XYZ file of C-alpha atoms in Angstrom:
347
model
C -54.850 -17.407 -8.293
C -51.738 -15.795 -9.667
C -49.883 -13.697 -7.133
C -49.305 -10.055 -8.049
C -45.664 -9.348 -8.884
C -43.571 -8.103 -6.032
C -42.833 -4.397 -6.130
C -39.372 -3.810 -7.547
C -36.773 -1.971 -5.517
C -36.211 1.592 -6.739
C -32.712 2.609 -7.691
C -33.131 5.894 -5.787
C -33.760 3.927 -2.597
C -30.734 1.736 -3.260
C -28.513 4.792 -3.772
C -29.856 6.368 -0.578
C -28.993 3.234 1.393
C -25.540 3.049 -0.167
C -24.909 6.719 0.610
C -25.731 6.055 4.253
C -23.133 3.267 4.276
C -20.414 5.271 2.514
C -16.979 4.305 3.834
C -15.403 7.770 4.296
C -12.322 5.805 5.340
C -9.975 8.814 5.549
C -11.826 11.201 7.864
C -9.379 13.131 10.035
C -9.389 11.708 13.559
C -6.268 13.309 15.019
C -5.843 16.349 17.218
C -2.284 17.632 16.762
C -0.567 19.785 14.156
C 1.675 16.900 13.112
C -1.234 14.489 12.756
C -3.218 16.954 10.660
C -0.277 17.766 8.378
C 0.311 14.048 7.789
C -3.399 13.477 7.117
C -3.529 16.395 4.669
C -0.554 15.029 2.720
C -2.152 11.586 2.464
C -5.631 12.843 1.571
C -4.186 15.274 -0.982
C -2.393 12.388 -2.708
C -5.650 10.416 -2.767
C -7.564 13.382 -4.171
C -4.974 13.936 -6.923
C -5.359 10.264 -7.869
C -9.173 10.552 -8.042
C -9.102 13.761 -10.070
C -6.353 12.937 -12.530
C -3.982 15.570 -13.959
C -5.179 19.149 -13.457
C -1.989 21.115 -14.070
C -2.292 23.932 -16.608
C 0.016 24.008 -19.649
C 3.566 25.172 -19.016
C 3.450 27.345 -22.110
C 0.421 29.145 -23.447
C -0.602 32.142 -25.483
C -3.119 34.856 -24.681
C -5.331 36.260 -27.406
C -6.978 39.601 -26.686
C -10.507 39.671 -28.063
C -11.727 43.019 -26.707
C -10.560 45.856 -24.472
C -13.153 48.242 -23.048
C -12.236 51.208 -20.866
C -15.065 51.892 -18.405
C -15.489 54.604 -15.778
C -13.696 52.779 -12.964
C -11.933 49.829 -14.620
C -10.718 48.346 -17.860
C -12.313 45.097 -18.993
C -10.420 42.703 -21.240
C -11.850 39.638 -22.935
C -8.998 37.171 -23.373
C -8.643 33.649 -24.713
C -6.111 31.318 -23.084
C -4.725 28.935 -25.707
C -2.323 25.984 -25.741
C -1.792 23.071 -28.141
C -3.908 20.034 -27.312
C -6.199 21.858 -24.862
C -9.527 23.610 -25.297
C -9.223 27.378 -25.125
C -10.547 29.143 -22.026
C -12.342 32.518 -22.321
C -11.621 34.831 -19.399
C -12.428 38.340 -18.316
C -9.567 40.347 -16.900
C -10.656 43.394 -14.894
C -8.045 46.034 -14.036
C -8.802 48.950 -11.678
C -9.046 52.291 -13.444
C -6.594 53.929 -11.033
C -3.860 51.359 -11.670
C -0.573 52.962 -12.687
C 2.331 51.301 -14.527
C 4.780 49.778 -12.067
C 2.150 49.084 -9.412
C 1.596 45.525 -8.233
C -1.943 44.858 -7.008
C -3.333 41.712 -5.333
C -5.132 39.403 -7.755
C -8.463 37.620 -7.289
C -9.781 34.584 -9.141
C -13.577 35.120 -9.300
C -15.410 31.883 -10.142
C -18.892 31.763 -11.642
C -21.655 29.366 -10.667
C -24.067 27.017 -12.412
C -26.231 28.714 -15.030
C -26.697 29.737 -18.652
C -24.575 32.884 -18.501
C -21.190 31.516 -17.422
C -18.747 34.232 -16.370
C -20.716 37.215 -17.737
C -22.584 38.126 -14.504
C -19.421 37.904 -12.381
C -17.823 40.560 -14.578
C -20.927 42.758 -14.394
C -21.896 42.549 -18.077
C -25.271 44.268 -17.678
C -25.081 45.280 -21.337
C -25.901 41.651 -22.237
C -29.479 40.355 -22.185
C -30.543 38.663 -18.938
C -27.403 39.496 -16.989
C -28.843 42.355 -14.912
C -31.613 40.087 -13.588
C -29.116 37.319 -12.722
C -26.958 39.809 -10.843
C -29.923 41.214 -8.926
C -31.103 37.756 -7.863
C -27.787 36.562 -6.442
C -25.620 39.690 -5.958
C -23.704 37.912 -8.673
C -21.266 40.585 -9.912
C -18.641 39.995 -7.215
C -15.860 40.205 -9.809
C -16.969 43.739 -10.596
C -17.286 44.511 -6.876
C -13.738 43.270 -6.315
C -12.139 45.292 -9.112
C -13.883 48.365 -7.695
C -12.142 47.575 -4.410
C -8.784 47.799 -6.147
C -8.033 44.170 -6.995
C -7.061 42.832 -10.403
C -9.689 40.182 -11.171
C -9.716 37.226 -13.531
C -13.042 35.492 -14.219
C -12.814 32.407 -16.470
C -15.689 30.587 -18.177
C -15.981 26.915 -17.210
C -17.693 23.971 -18.929
C -20.520 23.410 -19.751
C -21.621 27.008 -19.263
C -21.808 30.348 -21.044
C -19.622 30.601 -24.130
C -18.414 27.021 -23.690
C -21.660 25.172 -24.386
C -24.342 25.039 -27.079
C -27.339 23.926 -25.016
C -29.462 23.251 -28.107
C -27.192 20.346 -29.012
C -28.097 18.524 -25.778
C -31.680 17.752 -26.848
C -33.230 19.130 -23.674
C -31.015 17.088 -21.342
C -28.918 18.596 -18.563
C -25.541 19.613 -20.051
C -23.800 18.998 -16.701
C -25.012 15.405 -16.460
C -24.518 14.610 -20.149
C -21.057 16.192 -20.286
C -20.032 14.223 -17.187
C -21.130 10.908 -18.753
C -19.465 11.622 -22.091
C -16.190 12.696 -20.515
C -16.197 9.660 -18.217
C -16.286 7.481 -21.334
C -12.979 9.136 -22.255
C -11.524 8.736 -18.774
C -11.944 12.464 -18.090
C -13.787 14.588 -15.524
C -15.537 17.891 -16.204
C -14.584 18.995 -12.681
C -10.905 18.337 -13.402
C -11.105 20.212 -16.710
C -12.551 23.189 -14.834
C -9.908 22.886 -12.143
C -7.256 23.138 -14.859
C -8.973 26.236 -16.275
C -8.921 27.901 -12.847
C -5.257 27.077 -12.248
C -4.502 28.349 -15.743
C -6.217 31.606 -14.813
C -3.969 31.859 -11.750
C -0.979 31.493 -14.084
C -2.364 34.395 -16.124
C -2.652 36.553 -13.007
C 0.916 35.730 -11.997
C 2.185 36.827 -15.411
C 0.289 40.102 -15.590
C 2.355 43.255 -14.968
C -0.467 44.664 -12.804
C -0.389 41.759 -10.321
C 1.703 40.731 -7.332
C 1.643 36.953 -7.792
C 2.389 36.368 -4.104
C -0.957 37.948 -3.128
C -3.737 35.888 -4.709
C -7.245 35.143 -3.461
C -10.287 33.289 -4.764
C -14.056 33.741 -4.438
C -17.148 32.077 -5.870
C -20.862 31.387 -5.393
C -22.708 28.059 -5.726
C -20.801 25.889 -8.224
C -18.321 28.749 -8.126
C -18.091 28.163 -4.382
C -17.495 24.458 -4.950
C -14.741 25.204 -7.458
C -13.266 27.884 -5.185
C -12.991 25.126 -2.569
C -11.418 22.765 -5.107
C -8.806 25.099 -6.537
C -7.901 26.503 -3.101
C -7.405 22.967 -1.788
C -5.226 21.933 -4.730
C -3.323 25.144 -5.545
C -1.573 26.672 -2.569
C -0.802 29.913 -4.389
C -4.235 31.016 -3.170
C -3.693 32.726 0.178
C -7.318 33.397 1.104
C -10.686 32.132 -0.130
C -14.404 32.891 0.132
C -16.689 29.909 -0.513
C -20.330 30.969 -0.872
C -23.441 28.782 -1.037
C -21.528 25.481 -1.138
C -21.574 24.155 2.439
C -23.198 20.867 1.478
C -21.905 17.318 1.451
C -21.935 14.889 -1.453
C -23.145 12.148 0.891
C -26.282 14.212 1.518
C -26.801 15.471 -2.049
C -26.859 12.075 -3.762
C -29.553 10.691 -1.448
C -32.423 12.375 -3.271
C -31.497 15.878 -4.409
C -30.240 17.026 -7.798
C -26.510 16.314 -8.004
C -24.769 18.355 -10.686
C -22.488 16.178 -12.833
C -19.907 18.969 -12.840
C -19.430 18.436 -9.091
C -18.984 14.666 -9.095
C -15.671 12.993 -8.238
C -16.053 9.231 -8.742
C -15.191 7.142 -5.658
C -14.769 10.216 -3.427
C -17.099 8.806 -0.755
C -14.856 5.795 -0.304
C -12.356 8.146 1.322
C -14.043 11.391 2.381
C -16.385 14.138 1.269
C -16.299 17.788 0.274
C -15.529 18.601 3.911
C -12.204 16.784 3.655
C -11.349 18.663 0.458
C -12.249 21.918 2.238
C -9.961 20.921 5.101
C -7.002 20.908 2.699
C -7.287 24.716 2.547
C -6.112 24.887 6.166
C -4.166 26.623 7.632
C -4.935 29.414 5.127
C -7.794 31.810 5.953
C -11.205 31.044 4.474
C -14.779 32.208 4.958
C -17.776 29.984 4.213
C -20.941 31.975 3.411
C -24.418 30.527 3.987
C -27.757 32.306 3.607
C -30.430 31.648 6.225
C -33.025 30.747 3.545
C -30.695 28.998 1.091
C -32.595 25.835 0.146
C -29.399 24.105 -0.974
C -27.914 24.179 2.542
C -29.428 21.343 4.594
C -29.692 21.707 8.356
C -27.659 19.245 10.462
C -25.601 18.256 7.425
C -24.145 21.777 7.263
C -23.023 21.454 10.874
C -21.351 18.117 10.098
C -19.393 19.984 7.428
C -18.495 22.834 9.776
C -17.338 20.484 12.544
C -15.003 18.591 10.224
C -13.460 21.860 9.075
C -13.112 23.049 12.684
C -11.299 19.839 13.629
C -8.560 20.431 11.059
C -8.135 24.140 11.794
C -8.009 23.542 15.548
C -5.446 20.759 15.185
C -3.245 23.123 13.171
C -3.608 25.793 15.863
C -5.297 28.329 13.562
C -8.968 28.173 14.527
C -9.177 31.934 13.970
C -8.506 31.415 10.235
C -11.797 29.562 9.745
C -14.740 31.955 9.459
C -18.447 31.405 8.844
C -20.664 34.172 7.474
C -24.267 33.185 8.241
C -26.343 35.996 6.773
C -30.074 36.648 6.344
C -30.964 35.749 2.789
C -30.977 33.039 0.168
C -28.583 31.497 -2.354
C -26.512 34.586 -3.039
C -23.107 36.191 -2.606
C -22.760 38.286 0.534
C -19.191 39.551 1.011
C -19.665 41.166 4.422
C -16.976 39.008 6.035
C -15.104 38.147 2.831
C -14.145 41.680 1.815
C -12.499 42.635 5.140
C -10.780 39.231 5.224
C -9.313 39.721 1.752
C -8.191 43.211 2.748
C -6.470 41.881 5.870
C -4.697 38.970 4.173
C -3.805 40.477 0.819
C -3.089 44.065 1.871
C -2.435 43.841 5.609
């Protein structure tokens, strides 16, 4: 009798096994300030190599699309433009009580994964669907920050909001499809977004309302991931709030959905998101996690925290690493972040 065919191995199982064997060859194992500084320099060089060029253009123009004066702030819609690069739409929010000659701290407010891009962060409740998105995730932190007196820039990243036509993706996930297409060109969607964020920092530095030596960054979900990325790479950021992003790539690729916009090829040969987060040290940072956030996986989140602690302790600044564990789900909180920003940027 013919034998039934053997059951084929599933690719998901193979990936899970490979993830468990990931090399992570550059985890920080030292304990002194000197050892950590040397490790950071080496890992930063490796990360730059994996990402490719992310520097914004040296010269660029700013096109003003709209200017709306609201009760407590002025909202600009701007377009950052430079030859050879895709334009980046940004909101610029300026406190209503700003007076000419004043220099306020600036905040880069980074949106998360979703159809609406940067609209909820800026509090655009006049647009359809935005009010519900804000209510679900306390998502208008850009608006909350301008009301606290900061000048806020909120760029739109790819493939979200104004920067994607979802109908042209034939029902596929724009993050995954964009990642594959850009890889064919030797590009990364994450690196393109990193450039957009650094470009937005350049805008803040050039604005007459802003003190470019006092810059912070905040974001939720994918916005938290990109807050981690830009804060690790661009040391102009003095303080950061990373919300809903305390998860490791090694865990995510085992079975869960892994957004193509978060993938850095070959990262797990050297380290994980925790090592990128450790490049923010010694600068102050708060990592927000909701008690019922289904994207934060128990045990893995503590692995992440412990790797961060190791770097901050070695640098002698354990007090600059904060964790805001609040009751709630995948949402922005701000309870620890707002006082921290006040202390660092206005203290």
